mmCIF file of C-alpha atoms in Angstrom:
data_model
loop_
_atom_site.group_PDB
_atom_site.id
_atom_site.type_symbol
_atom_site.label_atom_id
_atom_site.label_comp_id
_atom_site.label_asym_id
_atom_site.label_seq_id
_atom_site.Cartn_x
_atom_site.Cartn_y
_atom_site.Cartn_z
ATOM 1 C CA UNK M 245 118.755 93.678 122.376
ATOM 2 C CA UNK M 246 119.156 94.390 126.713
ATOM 3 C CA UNK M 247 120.190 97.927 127.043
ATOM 4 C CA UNK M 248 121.313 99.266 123.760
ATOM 5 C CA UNK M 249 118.114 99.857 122.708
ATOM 6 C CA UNK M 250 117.206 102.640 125.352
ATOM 7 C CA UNK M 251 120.260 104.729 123.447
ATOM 8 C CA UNK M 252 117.872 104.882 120.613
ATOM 9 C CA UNK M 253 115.006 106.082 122.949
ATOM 10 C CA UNK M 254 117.015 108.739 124.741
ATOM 11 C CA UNK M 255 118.656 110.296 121.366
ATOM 12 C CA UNK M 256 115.428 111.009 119.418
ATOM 13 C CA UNK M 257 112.904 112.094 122.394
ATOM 14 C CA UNK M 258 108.891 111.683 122.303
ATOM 15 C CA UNK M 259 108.371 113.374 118.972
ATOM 16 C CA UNK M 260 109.413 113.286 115.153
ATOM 17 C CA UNK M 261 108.601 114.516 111.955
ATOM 18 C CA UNK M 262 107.741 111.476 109.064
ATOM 19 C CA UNK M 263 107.944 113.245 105.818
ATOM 20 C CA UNK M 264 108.222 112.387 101.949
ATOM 21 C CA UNK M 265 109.204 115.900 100.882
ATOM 22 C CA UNK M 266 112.174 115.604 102.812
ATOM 23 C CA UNK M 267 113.709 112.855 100.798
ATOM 24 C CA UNK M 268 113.555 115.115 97.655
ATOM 25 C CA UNK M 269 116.607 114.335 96.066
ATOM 26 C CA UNK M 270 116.321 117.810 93.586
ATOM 27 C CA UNK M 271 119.499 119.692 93.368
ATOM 28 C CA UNK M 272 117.756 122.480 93.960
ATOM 29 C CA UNK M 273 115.921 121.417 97.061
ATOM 30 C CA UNK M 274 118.716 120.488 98.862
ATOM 31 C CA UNK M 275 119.896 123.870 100.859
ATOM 32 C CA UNK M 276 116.121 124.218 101.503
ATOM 33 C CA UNK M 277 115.850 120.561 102.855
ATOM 34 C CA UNK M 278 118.800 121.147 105.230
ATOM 35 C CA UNK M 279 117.905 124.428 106.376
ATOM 36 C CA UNK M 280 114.220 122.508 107.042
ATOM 37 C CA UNK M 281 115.831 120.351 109.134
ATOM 38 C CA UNK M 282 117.692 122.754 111.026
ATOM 39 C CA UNK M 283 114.803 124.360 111.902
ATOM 40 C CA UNK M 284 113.132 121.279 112.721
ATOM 41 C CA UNK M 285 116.091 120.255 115.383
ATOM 42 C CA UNK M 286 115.294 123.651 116.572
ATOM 43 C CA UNK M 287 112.016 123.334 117.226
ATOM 44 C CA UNK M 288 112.615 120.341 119.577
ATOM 45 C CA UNK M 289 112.233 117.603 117.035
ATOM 46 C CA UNK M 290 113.981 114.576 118.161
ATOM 47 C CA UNK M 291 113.983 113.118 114.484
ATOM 48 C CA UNK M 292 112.943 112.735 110.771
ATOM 49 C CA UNK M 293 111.920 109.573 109.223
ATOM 50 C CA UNK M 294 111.769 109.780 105.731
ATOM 51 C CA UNK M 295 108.716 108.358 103.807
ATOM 52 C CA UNK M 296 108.786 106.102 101.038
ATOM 53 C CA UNK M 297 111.259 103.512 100.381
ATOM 54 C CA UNK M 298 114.271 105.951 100.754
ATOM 55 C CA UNK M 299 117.900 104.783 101.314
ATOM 56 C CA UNK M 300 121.371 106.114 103.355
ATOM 57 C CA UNK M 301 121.737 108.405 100.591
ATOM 58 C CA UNK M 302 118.303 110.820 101.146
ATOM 59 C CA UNK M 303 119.942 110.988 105.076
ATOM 60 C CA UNK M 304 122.524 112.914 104.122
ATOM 61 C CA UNK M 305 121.407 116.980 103.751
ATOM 62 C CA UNK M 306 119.130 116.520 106.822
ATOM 63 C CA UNK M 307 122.297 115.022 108.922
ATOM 64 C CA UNK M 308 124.341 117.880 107.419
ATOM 65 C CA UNK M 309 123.458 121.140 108.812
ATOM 66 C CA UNK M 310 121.866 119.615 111.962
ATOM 67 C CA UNK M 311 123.933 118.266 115.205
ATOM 68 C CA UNK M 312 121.774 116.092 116.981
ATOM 69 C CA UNK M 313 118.829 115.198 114.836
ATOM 70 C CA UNK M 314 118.157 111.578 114.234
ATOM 71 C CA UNK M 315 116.885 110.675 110.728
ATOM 72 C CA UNK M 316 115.625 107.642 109.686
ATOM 73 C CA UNK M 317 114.386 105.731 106.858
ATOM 74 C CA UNK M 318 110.653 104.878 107.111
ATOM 75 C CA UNK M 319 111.163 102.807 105.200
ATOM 76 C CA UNK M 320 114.130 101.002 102.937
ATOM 77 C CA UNK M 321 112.425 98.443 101.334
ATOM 78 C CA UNK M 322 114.262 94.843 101.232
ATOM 79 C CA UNK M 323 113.063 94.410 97.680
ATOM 80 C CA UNK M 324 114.459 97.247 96.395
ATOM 81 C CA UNK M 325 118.436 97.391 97.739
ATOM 82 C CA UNK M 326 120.302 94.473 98.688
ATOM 83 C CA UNK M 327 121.659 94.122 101.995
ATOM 84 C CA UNK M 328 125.426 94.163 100.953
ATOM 85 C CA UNK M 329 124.391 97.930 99.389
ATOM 86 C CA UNK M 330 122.623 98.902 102.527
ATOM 87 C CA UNK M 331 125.418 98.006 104.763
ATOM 88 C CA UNK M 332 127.823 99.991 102.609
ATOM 89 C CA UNK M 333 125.911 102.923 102.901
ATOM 90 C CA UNK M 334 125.146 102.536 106.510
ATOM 91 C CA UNK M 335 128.900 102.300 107.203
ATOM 92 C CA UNK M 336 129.637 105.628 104.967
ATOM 93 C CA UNK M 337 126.615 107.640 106.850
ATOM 94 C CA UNK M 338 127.855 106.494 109.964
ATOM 95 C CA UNK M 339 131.557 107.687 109.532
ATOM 96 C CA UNK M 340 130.373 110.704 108.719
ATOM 97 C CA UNK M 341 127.790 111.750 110.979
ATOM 98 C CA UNK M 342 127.949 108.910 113.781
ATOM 99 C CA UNK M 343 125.299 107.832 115.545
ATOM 100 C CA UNK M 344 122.617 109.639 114.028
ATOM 101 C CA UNK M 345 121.692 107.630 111.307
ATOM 102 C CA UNK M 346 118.528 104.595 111.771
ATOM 103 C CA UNK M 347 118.366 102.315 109.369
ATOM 104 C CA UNK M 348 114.708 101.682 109.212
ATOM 105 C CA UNK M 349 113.386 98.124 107.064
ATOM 106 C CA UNK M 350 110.646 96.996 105.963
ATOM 107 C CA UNK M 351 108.871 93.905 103.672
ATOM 108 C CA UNK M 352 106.512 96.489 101.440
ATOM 109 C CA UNK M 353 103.751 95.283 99.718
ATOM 110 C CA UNK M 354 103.460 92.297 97.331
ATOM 111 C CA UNK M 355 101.764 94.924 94.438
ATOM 112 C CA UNK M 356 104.778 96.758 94.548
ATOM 113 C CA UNK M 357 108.015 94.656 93.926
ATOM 114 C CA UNK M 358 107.537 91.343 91.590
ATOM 115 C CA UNK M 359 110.049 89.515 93.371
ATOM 116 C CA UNK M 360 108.204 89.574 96.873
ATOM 117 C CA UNK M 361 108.213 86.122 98.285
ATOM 118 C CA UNK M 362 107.856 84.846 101.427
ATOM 119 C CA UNK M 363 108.461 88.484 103.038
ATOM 120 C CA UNK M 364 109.282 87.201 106.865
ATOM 121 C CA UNK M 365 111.534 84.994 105.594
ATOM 122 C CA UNK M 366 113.048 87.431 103.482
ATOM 123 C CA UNK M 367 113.517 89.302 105.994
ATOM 124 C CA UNK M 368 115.471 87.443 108.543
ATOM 125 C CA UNK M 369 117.705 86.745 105.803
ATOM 126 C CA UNK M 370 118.434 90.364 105.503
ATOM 127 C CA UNK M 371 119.533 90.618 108.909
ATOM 128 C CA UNK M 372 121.570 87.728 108.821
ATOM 129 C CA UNK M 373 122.886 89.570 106.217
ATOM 130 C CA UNK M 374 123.436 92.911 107.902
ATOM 131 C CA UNK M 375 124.571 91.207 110.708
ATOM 132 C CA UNK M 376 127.825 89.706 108.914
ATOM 133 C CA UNK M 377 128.303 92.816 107.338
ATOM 134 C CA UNK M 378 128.804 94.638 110.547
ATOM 135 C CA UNK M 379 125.341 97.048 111.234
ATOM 136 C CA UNK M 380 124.781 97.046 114.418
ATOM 137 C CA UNK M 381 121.321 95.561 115.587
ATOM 138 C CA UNK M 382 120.547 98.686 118.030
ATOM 139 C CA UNK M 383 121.050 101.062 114.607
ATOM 140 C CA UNK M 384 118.160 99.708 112.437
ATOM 141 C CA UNK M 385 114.406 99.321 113.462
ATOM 142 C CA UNK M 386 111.608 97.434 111.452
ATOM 143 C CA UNK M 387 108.565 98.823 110.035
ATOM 144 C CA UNK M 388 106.720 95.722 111.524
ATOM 145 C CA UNK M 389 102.502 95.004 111.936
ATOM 146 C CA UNK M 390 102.064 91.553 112.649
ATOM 147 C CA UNK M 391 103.078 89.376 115.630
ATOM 148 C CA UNK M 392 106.142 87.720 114.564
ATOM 149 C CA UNK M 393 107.822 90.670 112.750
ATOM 150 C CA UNK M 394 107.313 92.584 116.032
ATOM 151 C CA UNK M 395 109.084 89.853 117.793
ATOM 152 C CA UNK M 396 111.721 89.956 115.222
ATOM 153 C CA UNK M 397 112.360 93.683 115.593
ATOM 154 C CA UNK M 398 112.638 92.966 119.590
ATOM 155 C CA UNK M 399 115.251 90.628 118.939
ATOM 156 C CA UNK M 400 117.360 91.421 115.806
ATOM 157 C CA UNK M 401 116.585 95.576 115.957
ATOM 158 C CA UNK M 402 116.110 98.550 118.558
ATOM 159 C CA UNK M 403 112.468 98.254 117.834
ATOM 160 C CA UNK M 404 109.592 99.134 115.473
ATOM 161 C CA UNK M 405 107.990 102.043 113.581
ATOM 162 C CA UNK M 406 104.483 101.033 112.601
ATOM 163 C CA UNK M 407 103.037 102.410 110.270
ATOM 164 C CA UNK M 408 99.322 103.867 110.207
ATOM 165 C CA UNK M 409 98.269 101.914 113.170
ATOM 166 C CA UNK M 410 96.172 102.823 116.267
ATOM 167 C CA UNK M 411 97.043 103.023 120.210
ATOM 168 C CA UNK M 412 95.478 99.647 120.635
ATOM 169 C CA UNK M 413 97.845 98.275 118.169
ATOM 170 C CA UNK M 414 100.506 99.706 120.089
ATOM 171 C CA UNK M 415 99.751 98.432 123.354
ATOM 172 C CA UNK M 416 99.849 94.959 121.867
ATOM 173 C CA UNK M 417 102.858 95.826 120.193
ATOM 174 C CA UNK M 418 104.458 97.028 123.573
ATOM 175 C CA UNK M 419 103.483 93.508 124.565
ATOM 176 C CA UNK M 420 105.218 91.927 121.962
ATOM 177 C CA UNK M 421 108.028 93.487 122.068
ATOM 178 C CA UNK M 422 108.907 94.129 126.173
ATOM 179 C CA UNK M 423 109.787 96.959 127.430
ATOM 180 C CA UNK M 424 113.324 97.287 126.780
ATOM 181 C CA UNK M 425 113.011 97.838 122.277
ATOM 182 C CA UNK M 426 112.439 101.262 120.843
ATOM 183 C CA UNK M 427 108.326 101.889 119.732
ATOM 184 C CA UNK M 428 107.760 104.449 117.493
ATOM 185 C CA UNK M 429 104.439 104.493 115.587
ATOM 186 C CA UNK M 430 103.739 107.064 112.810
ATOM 187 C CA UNK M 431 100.878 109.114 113.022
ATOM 188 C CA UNK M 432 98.197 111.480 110.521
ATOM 189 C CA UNK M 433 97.775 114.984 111.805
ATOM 190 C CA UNK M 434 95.092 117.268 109.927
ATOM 191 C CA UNK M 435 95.576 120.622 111.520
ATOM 192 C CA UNK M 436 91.974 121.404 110.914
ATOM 193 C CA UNK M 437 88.691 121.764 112.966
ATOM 194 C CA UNK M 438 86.022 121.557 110.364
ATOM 195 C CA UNK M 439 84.905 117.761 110.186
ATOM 196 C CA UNK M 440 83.756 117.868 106.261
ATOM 197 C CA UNK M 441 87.870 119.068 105.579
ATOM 198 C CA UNK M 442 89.503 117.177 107.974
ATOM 199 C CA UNK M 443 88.056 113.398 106.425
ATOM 200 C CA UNK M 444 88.727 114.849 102.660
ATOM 201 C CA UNK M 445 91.925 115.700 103.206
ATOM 202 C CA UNK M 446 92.317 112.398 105.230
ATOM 203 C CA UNK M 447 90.541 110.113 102.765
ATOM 204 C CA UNK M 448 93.029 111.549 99.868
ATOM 205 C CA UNK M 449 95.953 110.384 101.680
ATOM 206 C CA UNK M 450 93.906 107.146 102.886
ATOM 207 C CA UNK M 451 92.930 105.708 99.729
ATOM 208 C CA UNK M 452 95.964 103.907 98.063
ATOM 209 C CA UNK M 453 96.438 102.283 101.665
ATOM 210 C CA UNK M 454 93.139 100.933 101.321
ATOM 211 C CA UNK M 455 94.258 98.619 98.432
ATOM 212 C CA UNK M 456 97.298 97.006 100.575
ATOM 213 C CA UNK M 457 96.180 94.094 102.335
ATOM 214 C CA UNK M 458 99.090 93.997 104.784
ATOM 215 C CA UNK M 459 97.443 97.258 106.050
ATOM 216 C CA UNK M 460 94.178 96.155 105.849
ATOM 217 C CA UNK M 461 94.768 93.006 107.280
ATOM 218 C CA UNK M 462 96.053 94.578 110.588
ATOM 219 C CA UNK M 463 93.116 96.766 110.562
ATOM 220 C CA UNK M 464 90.397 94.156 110.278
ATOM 221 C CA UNK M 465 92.613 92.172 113.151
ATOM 222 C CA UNK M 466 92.131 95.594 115.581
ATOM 223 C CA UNK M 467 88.787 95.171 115.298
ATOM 224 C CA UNK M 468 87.798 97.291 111.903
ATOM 225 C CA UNK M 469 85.164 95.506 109.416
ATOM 226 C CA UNK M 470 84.980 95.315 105.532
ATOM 227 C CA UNK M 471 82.608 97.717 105.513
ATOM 228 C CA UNK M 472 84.645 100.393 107.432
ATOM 229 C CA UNK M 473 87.247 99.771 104.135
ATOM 230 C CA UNK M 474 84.557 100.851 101.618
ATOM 231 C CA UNK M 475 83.503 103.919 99.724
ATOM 232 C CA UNK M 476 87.075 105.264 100.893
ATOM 233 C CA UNK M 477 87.132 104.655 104.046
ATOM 234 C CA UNK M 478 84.398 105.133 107.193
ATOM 235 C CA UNK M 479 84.478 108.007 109.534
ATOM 236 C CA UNK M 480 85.541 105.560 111.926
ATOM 237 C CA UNK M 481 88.542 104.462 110.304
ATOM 238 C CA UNK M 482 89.255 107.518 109.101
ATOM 239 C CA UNK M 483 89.177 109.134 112.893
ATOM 240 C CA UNK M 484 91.066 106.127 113.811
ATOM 241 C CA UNK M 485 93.700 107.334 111.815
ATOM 242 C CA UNK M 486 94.417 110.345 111.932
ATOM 243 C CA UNK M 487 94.077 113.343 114.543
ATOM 244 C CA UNK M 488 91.484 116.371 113.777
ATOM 245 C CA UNK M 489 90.188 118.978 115.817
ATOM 246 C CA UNK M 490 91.105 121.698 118.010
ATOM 247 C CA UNK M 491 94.827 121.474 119.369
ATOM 248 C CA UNK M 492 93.028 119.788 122.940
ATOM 249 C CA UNK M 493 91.633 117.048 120.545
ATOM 250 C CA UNK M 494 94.808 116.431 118.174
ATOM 251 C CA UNK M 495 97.281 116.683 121.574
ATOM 252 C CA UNK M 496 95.416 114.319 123.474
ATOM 253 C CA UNK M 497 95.086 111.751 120.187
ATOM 254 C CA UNK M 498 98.704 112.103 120.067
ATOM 255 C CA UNK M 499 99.505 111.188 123.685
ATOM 256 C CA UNK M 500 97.069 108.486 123.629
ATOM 257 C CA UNK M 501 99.914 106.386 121.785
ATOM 258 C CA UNK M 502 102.369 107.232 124.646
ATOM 259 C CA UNK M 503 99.829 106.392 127.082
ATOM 260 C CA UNK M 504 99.684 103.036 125.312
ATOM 261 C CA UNK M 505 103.383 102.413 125.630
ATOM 262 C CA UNK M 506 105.257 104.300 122.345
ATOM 263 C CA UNK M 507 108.385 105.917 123.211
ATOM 264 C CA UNK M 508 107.964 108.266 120.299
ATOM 265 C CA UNK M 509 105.738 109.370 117.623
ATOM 266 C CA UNK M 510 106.562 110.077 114.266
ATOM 267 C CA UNK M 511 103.679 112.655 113.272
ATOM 268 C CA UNK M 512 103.242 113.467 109.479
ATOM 269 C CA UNK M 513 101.441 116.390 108.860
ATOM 270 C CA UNK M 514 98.551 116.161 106.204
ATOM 271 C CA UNK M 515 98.966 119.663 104.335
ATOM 272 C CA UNK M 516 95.693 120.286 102.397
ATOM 273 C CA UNK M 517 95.989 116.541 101.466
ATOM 274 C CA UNK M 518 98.828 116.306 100.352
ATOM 275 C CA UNK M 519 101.984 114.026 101.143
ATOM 276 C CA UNK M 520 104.259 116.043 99.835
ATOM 277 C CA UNK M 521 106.152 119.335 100.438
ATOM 278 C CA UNK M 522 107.750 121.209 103.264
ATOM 279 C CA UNK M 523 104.396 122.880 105.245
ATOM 280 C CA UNK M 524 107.024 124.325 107.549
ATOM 281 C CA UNK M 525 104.345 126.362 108.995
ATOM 282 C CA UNK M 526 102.256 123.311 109.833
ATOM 283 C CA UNK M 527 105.413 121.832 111.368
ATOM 284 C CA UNK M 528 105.645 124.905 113.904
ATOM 285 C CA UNK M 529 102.453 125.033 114.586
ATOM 286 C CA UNK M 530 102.884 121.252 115.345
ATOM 287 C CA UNK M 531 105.481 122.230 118.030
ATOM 288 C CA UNK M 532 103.551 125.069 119.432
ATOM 289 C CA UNK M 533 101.235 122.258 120.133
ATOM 290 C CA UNK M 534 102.719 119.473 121.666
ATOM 291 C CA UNK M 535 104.509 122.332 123.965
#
């Protein structure tokens, strides 16, 4: 991937938005979805990546009434659209707002698609896939963990978005992947002081992670034990995973990752506990934050 790559990095800044409400694909959502994302751009945003296995499609009204924002998927799962459908909708996205669209992959999780078999294998088949269809490698990023499907988003993508992982992780993942491919982990922000608040609302969003052993997995290999997995989730892990505190604590959480060797962090807000919605006022005070 040599230099094309850092055109990723220098379109979609240090910071971005990962959200699930803004894949809503209600009629009646859409003018307040674009006009989300407008304000978004404004706010300095560099991009949205949109949660859950989302496609081309749940792009669009963000790309629409912005100019610059990047929005991604985070991520399209390879179970659920083939690659000849991706690359169709790629191509559509792309002649119609070039340059702004990331197509971001992943393998999911075997409890969620029947068909998943041999996932890394699966994967590079994909690609090859994408490839002959004509996506271009420095316009799609993989949602990897592990060792080899880091390497394989340093080599056959701009880079990775991990998900729910730690600066630690990154810095190995920085390692992996050199220094040339796009890293941009997601990260938990609970705009609240109070402790007791902060881990609730945390350990609602944390719990159906805690039965997907390809996160669990990468969490015992960073140094986490069983026990930090029970009774949903230790303070430790929970900490670990998302940022609480005053604005000091949560900004300095968040730079950590940078500090660690991510180009850009995709911060999803944790509203109250809940993943879904628009907490536009969150958002800004997000910004107001990171300065």
């Amino acid at each position: 991937m040599s230099d094309t790559p850092n055109l990723l990095k220098e379109s979609i800044g240090r910071y971005g938005i990962w959200s699930h409400g803004l894949r809503d694909e209600d009629p009646s959502l859409r003018a307040e979805i674009g006009d989300t994302a407008a304000e978004l751009e404004q706010l300095g945003y560099g991009a949205v990546w949109l949660g859950g296995s989302t496609a081309a499609r749940h792009a669009v009204p963000l790309l629409e009434t912005t100019s610059t924002l990047a929005v991604g998927t985070s991520i399209q799962s390879i179970w659920q659209y083939e690659a000849a459908e991706s690359a169709a909708a790629f191509a559509e996205v792309e002649a119609a707002h070039p340059g702004r669209f990331v197509l971001g992959l992943g393998i999911s999780h075997a409890k969620l698609h029947e068909q998943y078999r041999r996932p890394y294998s699966a994967l590079v088949a994909y690609l090859d896939a994408l490839d002959e269809a004509g996506v271009p490698a420095n316009r799609r990023v993989l949602a990897a963990l592990g060792p080899k499907t880091l390497d394989l988003a340093g080599t056959r993508a701009a880079g990775a978005i991990p998900y729910l992982v730690t600066p630690e992780h990154t810095a190995r993942a920085r390692e992996i992947l050199g220094g040339s491919a796009l890293l941009a982990p997601e990260f938990k922000v609970v705009l609240e002081s109070d402790p007791g608040k902060a881990r609730a609302a945390a350990r609602d969003v944390l719990a159906r992670y805690l039965a997907l052993p390809n996160y669990t997995d990468t969490w015992l290999r960073l140094g986490f034990t069983e026990k930090d997995l029970e009774d949903g989730g230790s303070d430790r892990l929970v900490d670990a995973f998302f940022a609480w505190g005053d604005e000091s604590r949560i900004r300095s959480r968040i730079e950590a990752f940078h500090e660690a060797g991510a180009d850009h962090v995709a911060l999803q807000v944790i509203d109250a506990g809940s993943r879904e919605g628009l907490p536009r006022k969150a958002w800004r005070r997000l910004a107001a934050l990171l300065g």
